PDB file of C-alpha atoms and ligand atoms in Angstrom:
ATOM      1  CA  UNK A   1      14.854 -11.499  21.168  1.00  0.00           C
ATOM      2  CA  UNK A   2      14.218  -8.033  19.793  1.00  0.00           C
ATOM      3  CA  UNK A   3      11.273  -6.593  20.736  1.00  0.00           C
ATOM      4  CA  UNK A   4       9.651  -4.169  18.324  1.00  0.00           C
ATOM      5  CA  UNK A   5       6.669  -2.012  18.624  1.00  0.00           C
ATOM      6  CA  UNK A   6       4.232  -2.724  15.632  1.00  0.00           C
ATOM      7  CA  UNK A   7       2.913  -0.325  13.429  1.00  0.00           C
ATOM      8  CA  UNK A   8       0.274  -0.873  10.680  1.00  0.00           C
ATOM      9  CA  UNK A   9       0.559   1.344   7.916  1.00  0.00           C
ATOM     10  CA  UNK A  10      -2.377  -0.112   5.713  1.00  0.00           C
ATOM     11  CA  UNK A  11      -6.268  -0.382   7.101  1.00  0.00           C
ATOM     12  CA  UNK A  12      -9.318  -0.510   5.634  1.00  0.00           C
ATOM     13  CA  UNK A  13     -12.654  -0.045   7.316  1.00  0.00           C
ATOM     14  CA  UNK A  14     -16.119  -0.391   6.290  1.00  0.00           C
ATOM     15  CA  UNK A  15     -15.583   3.065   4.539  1.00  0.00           C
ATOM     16  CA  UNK A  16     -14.041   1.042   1.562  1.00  0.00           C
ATOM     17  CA  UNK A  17     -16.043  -0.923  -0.394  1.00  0.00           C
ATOM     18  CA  UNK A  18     -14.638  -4.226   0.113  1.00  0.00           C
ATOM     19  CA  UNK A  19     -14.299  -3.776   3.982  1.00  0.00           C
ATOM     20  CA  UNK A  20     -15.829  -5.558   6.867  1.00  0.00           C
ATOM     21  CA  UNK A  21     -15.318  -4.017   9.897  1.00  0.00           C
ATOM     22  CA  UNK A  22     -16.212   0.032  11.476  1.00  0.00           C
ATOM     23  CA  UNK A  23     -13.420   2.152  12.739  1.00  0.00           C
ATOM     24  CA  UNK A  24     -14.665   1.437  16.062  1.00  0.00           C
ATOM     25  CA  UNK A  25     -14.076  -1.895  16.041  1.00  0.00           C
ATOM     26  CA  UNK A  26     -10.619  -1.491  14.615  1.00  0.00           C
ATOM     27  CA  UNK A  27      -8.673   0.489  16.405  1.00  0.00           C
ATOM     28  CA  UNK A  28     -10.418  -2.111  19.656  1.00  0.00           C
ATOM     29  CA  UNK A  29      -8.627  -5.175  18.269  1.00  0.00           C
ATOM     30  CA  UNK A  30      -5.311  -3.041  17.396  1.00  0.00           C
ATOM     31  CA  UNK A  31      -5.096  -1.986  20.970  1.00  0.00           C
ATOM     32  CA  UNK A  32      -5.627  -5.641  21.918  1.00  0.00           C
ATOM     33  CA  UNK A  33      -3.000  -6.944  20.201  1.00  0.00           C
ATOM     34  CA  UNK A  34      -0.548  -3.620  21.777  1.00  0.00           C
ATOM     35  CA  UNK A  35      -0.162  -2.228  18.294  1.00  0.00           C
ATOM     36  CA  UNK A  36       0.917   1.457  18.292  1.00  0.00           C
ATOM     37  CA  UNK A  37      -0.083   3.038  15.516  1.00  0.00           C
ATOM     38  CA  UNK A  38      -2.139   2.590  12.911  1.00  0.00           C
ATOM     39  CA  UNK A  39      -3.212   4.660   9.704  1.00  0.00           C
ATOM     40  CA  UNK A  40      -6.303   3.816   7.924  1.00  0.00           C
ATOM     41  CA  UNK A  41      -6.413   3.643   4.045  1.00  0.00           C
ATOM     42  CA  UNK A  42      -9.730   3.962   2.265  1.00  0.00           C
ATOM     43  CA  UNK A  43     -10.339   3.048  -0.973  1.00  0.00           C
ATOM     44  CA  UNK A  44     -10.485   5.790  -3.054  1.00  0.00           C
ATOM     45  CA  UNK A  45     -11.019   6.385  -7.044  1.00  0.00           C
ATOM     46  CA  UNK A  46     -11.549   9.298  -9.477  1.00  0.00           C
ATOM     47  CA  UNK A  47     -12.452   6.911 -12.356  1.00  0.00           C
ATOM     48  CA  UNK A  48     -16.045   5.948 -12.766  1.00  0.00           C
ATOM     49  CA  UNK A  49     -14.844   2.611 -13.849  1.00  0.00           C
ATOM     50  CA  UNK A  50     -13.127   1.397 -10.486  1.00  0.00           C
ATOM     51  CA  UNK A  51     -15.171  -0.076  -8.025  1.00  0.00           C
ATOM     52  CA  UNK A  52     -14.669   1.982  -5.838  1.00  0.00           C
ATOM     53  CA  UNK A  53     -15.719   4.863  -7.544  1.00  0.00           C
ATOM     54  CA  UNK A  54     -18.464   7.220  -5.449  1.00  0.00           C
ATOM     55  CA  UNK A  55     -18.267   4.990  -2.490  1.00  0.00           C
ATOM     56  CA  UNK A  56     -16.007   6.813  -0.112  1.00  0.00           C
ATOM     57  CA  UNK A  57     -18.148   9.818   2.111  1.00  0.00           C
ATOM     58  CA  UNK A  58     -15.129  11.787   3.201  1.00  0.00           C
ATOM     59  CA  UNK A  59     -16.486  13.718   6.192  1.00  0.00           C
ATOM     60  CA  UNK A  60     -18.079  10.806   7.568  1.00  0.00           C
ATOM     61  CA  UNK A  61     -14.869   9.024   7.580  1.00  0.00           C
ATOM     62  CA  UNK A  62     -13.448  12.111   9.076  1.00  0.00           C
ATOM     63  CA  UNK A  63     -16.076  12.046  11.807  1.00  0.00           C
ATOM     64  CA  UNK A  64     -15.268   8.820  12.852  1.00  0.00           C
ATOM     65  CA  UNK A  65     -11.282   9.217  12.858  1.00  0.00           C
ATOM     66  CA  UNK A  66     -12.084  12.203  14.819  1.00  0.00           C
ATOM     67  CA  UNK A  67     -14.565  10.154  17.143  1.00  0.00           C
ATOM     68  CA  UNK A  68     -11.818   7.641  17.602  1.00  0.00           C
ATOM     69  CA  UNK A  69      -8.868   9.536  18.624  1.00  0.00           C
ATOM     70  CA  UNK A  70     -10.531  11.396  20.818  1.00  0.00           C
ATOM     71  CA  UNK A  71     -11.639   7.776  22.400  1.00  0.00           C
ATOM     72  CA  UNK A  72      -8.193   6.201  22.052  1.00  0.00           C
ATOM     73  CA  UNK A  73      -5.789   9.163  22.627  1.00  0.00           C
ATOM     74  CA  UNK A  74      -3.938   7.350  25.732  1.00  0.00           C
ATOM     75  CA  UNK A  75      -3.613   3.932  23.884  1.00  0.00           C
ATOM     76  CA  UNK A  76      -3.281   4.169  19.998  1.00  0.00           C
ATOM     77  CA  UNK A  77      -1.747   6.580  17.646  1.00  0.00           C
ATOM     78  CA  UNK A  78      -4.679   6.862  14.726  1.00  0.00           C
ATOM     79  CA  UNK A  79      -4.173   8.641  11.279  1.00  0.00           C
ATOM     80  CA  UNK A  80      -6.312   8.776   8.083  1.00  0.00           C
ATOM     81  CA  UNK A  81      -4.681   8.062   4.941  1.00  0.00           C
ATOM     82  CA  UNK A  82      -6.024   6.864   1.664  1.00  0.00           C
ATOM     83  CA  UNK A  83      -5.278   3.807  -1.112  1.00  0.00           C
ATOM     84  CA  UNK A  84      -6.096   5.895  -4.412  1.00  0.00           C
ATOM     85  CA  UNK A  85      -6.027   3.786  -7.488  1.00  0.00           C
ATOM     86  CA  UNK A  86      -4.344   4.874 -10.586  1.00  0.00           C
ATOM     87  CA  UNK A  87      -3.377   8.308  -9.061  1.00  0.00           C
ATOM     88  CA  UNK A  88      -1.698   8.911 -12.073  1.00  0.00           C
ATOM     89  CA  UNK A  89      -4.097   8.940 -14.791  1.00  0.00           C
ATOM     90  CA  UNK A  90      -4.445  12.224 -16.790  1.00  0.00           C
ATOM     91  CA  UNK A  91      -7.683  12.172 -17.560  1.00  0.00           C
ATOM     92  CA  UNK A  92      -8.882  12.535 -14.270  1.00  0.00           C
ATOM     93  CA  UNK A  93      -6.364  14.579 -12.677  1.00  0.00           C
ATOM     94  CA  UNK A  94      -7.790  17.917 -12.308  1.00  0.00           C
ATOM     95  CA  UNK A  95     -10.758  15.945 -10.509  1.00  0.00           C
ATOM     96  CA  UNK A  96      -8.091  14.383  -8.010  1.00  0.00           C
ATOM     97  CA  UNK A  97      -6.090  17.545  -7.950  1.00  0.00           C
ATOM     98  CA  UNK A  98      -9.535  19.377  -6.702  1.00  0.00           C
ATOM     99  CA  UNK A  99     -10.762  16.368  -4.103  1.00  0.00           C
ATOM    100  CA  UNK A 100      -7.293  16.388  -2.604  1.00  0.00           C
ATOM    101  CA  UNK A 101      -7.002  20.161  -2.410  1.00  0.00           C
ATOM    102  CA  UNK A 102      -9.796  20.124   0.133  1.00  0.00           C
ATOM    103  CA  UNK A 103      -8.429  17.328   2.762  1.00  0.00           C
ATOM    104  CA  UNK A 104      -6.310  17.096   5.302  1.00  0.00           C
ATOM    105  CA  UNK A 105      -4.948  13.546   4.928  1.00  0.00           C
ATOM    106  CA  UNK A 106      -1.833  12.054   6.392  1.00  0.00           C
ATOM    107  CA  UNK A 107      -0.617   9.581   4.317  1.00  0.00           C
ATOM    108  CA  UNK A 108      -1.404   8.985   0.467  1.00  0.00           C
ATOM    109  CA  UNK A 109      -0.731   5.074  -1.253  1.00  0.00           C
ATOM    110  CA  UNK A 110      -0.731   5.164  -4.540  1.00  0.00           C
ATOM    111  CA  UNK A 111      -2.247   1.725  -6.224  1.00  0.00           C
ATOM    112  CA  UNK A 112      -2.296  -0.328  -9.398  1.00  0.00           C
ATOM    113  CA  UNK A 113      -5.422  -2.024  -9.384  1.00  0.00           C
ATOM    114  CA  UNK A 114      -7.049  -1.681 -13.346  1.00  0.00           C
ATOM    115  CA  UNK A 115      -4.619  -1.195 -16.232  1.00  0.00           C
ATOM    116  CA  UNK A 116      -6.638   0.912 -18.797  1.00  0.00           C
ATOM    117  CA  UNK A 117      -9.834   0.586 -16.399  1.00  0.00           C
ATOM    118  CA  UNK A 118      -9.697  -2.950 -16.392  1.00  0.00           C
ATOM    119  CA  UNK A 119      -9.443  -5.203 -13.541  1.00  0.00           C
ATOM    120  CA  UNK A 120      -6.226  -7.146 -13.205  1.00  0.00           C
ATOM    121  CA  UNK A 121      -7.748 -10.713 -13.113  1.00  0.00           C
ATOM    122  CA  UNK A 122      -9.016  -9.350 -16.079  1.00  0.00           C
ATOM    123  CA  UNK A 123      -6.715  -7.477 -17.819  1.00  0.00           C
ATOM    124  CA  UNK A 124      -4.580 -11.061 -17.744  1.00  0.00           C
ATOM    125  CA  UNK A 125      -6.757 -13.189 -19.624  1.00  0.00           C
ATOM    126  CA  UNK A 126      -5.503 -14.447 -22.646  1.00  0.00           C
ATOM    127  CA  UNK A 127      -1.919 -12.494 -22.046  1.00  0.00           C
ATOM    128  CA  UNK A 128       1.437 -14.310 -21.734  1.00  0.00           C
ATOM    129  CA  UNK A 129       3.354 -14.765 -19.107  1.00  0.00           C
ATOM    130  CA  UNK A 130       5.857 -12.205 -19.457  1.00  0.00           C
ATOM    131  CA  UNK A 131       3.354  -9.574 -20.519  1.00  0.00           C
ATOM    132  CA  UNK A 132       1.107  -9.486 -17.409  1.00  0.00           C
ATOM    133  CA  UNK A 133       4.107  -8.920 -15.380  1.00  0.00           C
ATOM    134  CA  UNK A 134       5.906  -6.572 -17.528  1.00  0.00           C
ATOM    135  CA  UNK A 135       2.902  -4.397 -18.445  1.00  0.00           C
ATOM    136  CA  UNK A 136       2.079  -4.644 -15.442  1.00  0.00           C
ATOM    137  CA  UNK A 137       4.932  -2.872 -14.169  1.00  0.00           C
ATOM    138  CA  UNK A 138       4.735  -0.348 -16.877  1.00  0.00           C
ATOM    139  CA  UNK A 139       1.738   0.788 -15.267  1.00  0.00           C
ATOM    140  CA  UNK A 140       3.131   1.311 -11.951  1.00  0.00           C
ATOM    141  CA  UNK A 141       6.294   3.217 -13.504  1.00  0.00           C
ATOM    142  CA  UNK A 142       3.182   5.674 -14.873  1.00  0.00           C
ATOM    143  CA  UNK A 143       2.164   6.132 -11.559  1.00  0.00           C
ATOM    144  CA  UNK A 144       5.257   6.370 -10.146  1.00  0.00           C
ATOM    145  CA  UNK A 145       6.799   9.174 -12.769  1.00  0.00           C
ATOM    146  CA  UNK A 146       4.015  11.749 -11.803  1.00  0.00           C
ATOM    147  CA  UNK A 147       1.221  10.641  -9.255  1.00  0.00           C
ATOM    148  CA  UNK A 148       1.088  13.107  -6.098  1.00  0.00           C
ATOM    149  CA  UNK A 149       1.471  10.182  -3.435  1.00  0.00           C
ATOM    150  CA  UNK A 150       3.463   8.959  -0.671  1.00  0.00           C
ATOM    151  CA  UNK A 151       4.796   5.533  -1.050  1.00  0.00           C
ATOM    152  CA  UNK A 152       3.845   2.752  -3.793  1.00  0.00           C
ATOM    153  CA  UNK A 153       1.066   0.624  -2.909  1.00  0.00           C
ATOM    154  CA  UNK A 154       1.848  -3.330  -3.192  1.00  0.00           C
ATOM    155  CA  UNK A 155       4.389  -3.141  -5.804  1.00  0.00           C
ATOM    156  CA  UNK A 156       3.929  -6.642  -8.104  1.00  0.00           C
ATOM    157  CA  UNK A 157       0.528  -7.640  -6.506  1.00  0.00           C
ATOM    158  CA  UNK A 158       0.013  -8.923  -9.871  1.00  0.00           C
ATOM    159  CA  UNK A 159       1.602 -12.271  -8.969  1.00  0.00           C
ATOM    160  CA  UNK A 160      -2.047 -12.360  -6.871  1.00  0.00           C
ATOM    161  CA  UNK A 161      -3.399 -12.988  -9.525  1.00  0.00           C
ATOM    162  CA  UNK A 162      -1.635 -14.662 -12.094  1.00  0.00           C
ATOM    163  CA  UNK A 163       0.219 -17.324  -9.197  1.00  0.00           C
ATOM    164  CA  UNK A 164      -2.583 -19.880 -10.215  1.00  0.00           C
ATOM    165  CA  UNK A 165      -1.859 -20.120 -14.051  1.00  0.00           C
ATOM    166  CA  UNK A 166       1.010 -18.814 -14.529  1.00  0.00           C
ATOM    167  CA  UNK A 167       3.000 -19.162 -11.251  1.00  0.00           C
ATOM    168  CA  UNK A 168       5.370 -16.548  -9.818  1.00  0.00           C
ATOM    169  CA  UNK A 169       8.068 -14.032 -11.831  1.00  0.00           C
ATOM    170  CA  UNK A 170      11.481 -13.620 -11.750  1.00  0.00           C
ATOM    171  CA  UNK A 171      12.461 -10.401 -11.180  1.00  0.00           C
ATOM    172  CA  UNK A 172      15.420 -10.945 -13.618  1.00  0.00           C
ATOM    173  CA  UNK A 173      13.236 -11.091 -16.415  1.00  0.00           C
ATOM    174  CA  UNK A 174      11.776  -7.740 -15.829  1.00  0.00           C
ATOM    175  CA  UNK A 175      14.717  -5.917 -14.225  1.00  0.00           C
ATOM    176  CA  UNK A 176      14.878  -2.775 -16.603  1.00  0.00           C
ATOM    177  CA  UNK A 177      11.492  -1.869 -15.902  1.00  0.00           C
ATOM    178  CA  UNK A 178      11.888  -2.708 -11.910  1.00  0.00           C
ATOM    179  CA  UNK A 179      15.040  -0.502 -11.593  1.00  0.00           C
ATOM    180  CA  UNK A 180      13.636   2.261 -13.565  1.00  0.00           C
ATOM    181  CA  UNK A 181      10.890   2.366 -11.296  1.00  0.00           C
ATOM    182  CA  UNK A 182      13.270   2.050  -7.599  1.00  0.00           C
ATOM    183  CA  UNK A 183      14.936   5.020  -9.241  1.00  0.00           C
ATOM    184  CA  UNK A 184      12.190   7.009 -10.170  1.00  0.00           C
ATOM    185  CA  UNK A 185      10.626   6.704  -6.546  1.00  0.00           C
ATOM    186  CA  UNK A 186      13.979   7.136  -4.972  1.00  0.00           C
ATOM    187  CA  UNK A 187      14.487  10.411  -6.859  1.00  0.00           C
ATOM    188  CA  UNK A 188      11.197  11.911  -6.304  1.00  0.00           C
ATOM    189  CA  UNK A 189      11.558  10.471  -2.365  1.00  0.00           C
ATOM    190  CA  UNK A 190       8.079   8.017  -3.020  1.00  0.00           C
ATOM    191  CA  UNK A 191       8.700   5.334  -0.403  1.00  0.00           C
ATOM    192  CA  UNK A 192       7.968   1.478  -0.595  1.00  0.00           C
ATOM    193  CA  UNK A 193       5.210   0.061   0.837  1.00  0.00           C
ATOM    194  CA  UNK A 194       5.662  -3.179   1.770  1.00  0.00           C
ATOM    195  CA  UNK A 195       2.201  -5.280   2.355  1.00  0.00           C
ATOM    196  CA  UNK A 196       2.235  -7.976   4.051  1.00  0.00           C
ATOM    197  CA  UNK A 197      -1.175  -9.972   2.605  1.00  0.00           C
ATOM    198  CA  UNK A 198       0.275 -11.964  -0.114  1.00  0.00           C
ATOM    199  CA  UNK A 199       1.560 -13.821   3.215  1.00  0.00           C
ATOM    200  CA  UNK A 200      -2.048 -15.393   3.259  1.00  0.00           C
ATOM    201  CA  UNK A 201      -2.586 -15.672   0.305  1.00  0.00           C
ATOM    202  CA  UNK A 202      -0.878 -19.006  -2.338  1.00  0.00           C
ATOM    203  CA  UNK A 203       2.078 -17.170  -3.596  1.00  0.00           C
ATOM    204  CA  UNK A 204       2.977 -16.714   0.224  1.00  0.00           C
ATOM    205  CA  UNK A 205       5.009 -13.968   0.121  1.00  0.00           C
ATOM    206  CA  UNK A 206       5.394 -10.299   0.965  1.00  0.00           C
ATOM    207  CA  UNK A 207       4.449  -7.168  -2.016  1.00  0.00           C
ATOM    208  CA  UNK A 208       6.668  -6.824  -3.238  1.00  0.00           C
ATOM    209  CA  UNK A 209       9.099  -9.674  -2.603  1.00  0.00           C
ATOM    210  CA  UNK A 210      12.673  -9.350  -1.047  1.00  0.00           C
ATOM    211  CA  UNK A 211      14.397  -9.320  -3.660  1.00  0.00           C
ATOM    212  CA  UNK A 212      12.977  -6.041  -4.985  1.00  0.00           C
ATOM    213  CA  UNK A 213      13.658  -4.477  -1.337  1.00  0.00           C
ATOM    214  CA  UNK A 214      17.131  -5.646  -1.885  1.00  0.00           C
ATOM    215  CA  UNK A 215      17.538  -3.810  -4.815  1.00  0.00           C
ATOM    216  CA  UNK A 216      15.724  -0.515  -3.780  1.00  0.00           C
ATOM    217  CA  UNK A 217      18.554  -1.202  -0.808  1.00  0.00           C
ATOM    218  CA  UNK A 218      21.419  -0.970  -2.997  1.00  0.00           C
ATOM    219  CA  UNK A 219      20.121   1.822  -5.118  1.00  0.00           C
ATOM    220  CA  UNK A 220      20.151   3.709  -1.567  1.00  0.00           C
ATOM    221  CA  UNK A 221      16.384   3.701  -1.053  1.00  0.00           C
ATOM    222  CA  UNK A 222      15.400   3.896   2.539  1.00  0.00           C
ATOM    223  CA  UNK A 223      11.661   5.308   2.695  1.00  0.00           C
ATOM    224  CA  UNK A 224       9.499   1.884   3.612  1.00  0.00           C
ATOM    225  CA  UNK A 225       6.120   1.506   5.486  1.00  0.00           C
ATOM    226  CA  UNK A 226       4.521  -1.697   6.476  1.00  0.00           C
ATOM    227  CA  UNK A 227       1.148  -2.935   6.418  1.00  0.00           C
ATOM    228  CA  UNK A 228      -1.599  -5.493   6.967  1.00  0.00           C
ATOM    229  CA  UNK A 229      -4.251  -4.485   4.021  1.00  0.00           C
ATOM    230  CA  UNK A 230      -6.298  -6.010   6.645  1.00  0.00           C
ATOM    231  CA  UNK A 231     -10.299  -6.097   5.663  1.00  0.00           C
ATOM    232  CA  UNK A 232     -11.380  -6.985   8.567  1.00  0.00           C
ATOM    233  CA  UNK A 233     -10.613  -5.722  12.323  1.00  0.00           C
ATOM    234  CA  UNK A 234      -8.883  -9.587  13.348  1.00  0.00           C
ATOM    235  CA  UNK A 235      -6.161  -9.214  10.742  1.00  0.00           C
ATOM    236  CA  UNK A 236      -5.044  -6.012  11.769  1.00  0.00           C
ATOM    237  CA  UNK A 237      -1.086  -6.040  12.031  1.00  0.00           C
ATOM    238  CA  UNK A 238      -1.099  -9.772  11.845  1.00  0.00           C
ATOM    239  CA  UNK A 239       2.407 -10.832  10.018  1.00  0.00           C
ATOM    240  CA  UNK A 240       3.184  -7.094  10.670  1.00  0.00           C
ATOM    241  CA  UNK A 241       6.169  -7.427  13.820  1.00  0.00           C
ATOM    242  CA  UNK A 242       8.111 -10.509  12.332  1.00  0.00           C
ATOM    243  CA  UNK A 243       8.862  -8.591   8.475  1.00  0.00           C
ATOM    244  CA  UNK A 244       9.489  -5.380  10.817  1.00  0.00           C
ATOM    245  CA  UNK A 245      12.130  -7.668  12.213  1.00  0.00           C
ATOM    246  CA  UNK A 246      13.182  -9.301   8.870  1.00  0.00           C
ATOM    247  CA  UNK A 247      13.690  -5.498   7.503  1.00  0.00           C
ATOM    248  CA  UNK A 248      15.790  -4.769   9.979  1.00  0.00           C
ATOM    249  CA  UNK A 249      17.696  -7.865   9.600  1.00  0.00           C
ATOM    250  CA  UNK A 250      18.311  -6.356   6.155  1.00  0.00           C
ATOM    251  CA  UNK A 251      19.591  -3.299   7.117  1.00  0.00           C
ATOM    252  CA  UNK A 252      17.257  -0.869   7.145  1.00  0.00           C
ATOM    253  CA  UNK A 253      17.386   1.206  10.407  1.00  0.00           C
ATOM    254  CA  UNK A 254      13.970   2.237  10.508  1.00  0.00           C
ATOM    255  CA  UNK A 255      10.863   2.369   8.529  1.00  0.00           C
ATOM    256  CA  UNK A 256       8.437   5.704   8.168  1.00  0.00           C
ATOM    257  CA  UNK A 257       5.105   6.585   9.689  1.00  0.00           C
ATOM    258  CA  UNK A 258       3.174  10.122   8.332  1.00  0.00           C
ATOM    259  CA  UNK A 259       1.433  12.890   9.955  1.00  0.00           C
ATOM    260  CA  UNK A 260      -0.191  15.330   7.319  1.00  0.00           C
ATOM    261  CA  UNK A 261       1.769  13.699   4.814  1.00  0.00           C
ATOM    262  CA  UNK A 262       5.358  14.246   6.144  1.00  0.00           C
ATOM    263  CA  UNK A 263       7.113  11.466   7.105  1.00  0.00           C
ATOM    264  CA  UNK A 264       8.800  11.035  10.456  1.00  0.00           C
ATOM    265  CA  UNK A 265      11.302   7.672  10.825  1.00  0.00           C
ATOM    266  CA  UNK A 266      10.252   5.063  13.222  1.00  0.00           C
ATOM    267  CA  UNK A 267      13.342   3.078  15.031  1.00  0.00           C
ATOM    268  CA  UNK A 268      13.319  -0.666  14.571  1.00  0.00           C
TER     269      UNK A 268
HETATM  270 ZN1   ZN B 301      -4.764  -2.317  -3.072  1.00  0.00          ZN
HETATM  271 ZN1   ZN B 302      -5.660  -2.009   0.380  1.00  0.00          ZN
END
């Protein structure tokens, strides 16, 4: 049996809005379960009509990252990233532009999580099928054509949301807009996150699903990180070692951790 160190390369604390557990606590249960690394990824918005909007205090998140490697140096690797949402949109990107200026973050996901300021379970209603996905999409290749970020958060979360009604997509029927984006991210060297949640969730599989990481394979894509979008400090890294092994299974050598937003490979 392989043995792989694990590495969780998407955390939030109670620093994000929707988050249940302190730093503290955290980084305790990640070095109970022998997990190496982890980076944290706070919710973060520029647009007053995300939730998350106003909610993140920077230097007190800071403070406690600080607080924690300094408690956890021998034992756990710690670094602070963030999940912006819609990175990409114009209207607000001298505001981002400024925010980010004055940080020192290591790792940036960029997230789809409103289309037009609207809330996906939202934006859905009364849509068909193939226009939740595909618009969907649309929106992420806007993010991915010019947002200042380090890998793609959750790419085709939407099935979250539209599993129930309208069940899961085929990538088939959306492949022009798929491959445009693999190629976009490939060319401007944007990795792949790969987010393990939808594991708990109905649809029961990873974000996005193999067959996309296939794909971003064969287009020669190689920059992938892996993570929990744990909530809550007893989910941290939880399905996190077995798709490290099924990646590597696939072919990829090694996935990619970040320290001040450059990207070193980690061995699998
Ligand atoms: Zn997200
Ligand atoms: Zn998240």
């Amino acid at each position: 049996m392989i043995i792989i160190k694990v590495i969780d390369y998407h955390v939030h604390s109670d620093n994000s809005f929707d988050g249940k557990s302190d730093i503290d606590s955290t980084c305790q249960e990640s070095i109970k379960k022998e997990v190496q690394e982890i980076c944290f990824t706070e919710h973060f918005s520029v647009d007053p009509r995300d939730v998350s909007f106003g909610v993140l205090d920077y230097s007190k998140y800071t403070c406690e990252i600080n607080e924690a490697r300094k408690k956890y140096k021998k034992y756990l690797l710690i670094k602070k990233g963030l999940e912006i949402g819609e990175p990409h949109l114009a209207e607000y990107s001298e505001e981002l532009k400024n925010f980010l200026g004055g940080t020192d973050l290591d790792f940036i996901i960029g997230s789809v999580h409103n289309i037009n300021g609207v809330k996906l379970r939202l934006f859905m209603k009364n849509k068909k099928k193939y226009h939740i996905y595909q618009e969907y999409f649309e929106e992420i290749y806007k993010m991915a054509e010019t947002a200042d970020i380090d890998v793609i958060g959750h790419l085709d979360m939407m099935k979250r949301y539209a599993y129930a009604e309208h069940g899961n997509y085929h990538i088939e029927d959306h492949s022009g807009i798929i491959q445009n984006i693999l190629e976009k991210i490939i060319q401007r060297k944007i990795g792949l996150e790969i987010n393990c949640s939808g594991l708990n969730h109905d649809v029961n599989e990873i974000y996005p699903k193999v067959e996309i990481l296939k794909w971003y394979k064969e287009l020669g894509g190689e920059i992938l990180t892996v993570g929990s979008d744990s909530h809550r400090s007893e989910s941290i890294a939880s399905k996190n070692g077995e798709i490290m092994e099924m990646v590597k299974k696939m072919g990829f050598q090694y996935i990619y951790t970040y320290e001040s937003r450059k990207r070193t490979p980690f061995y699998l």
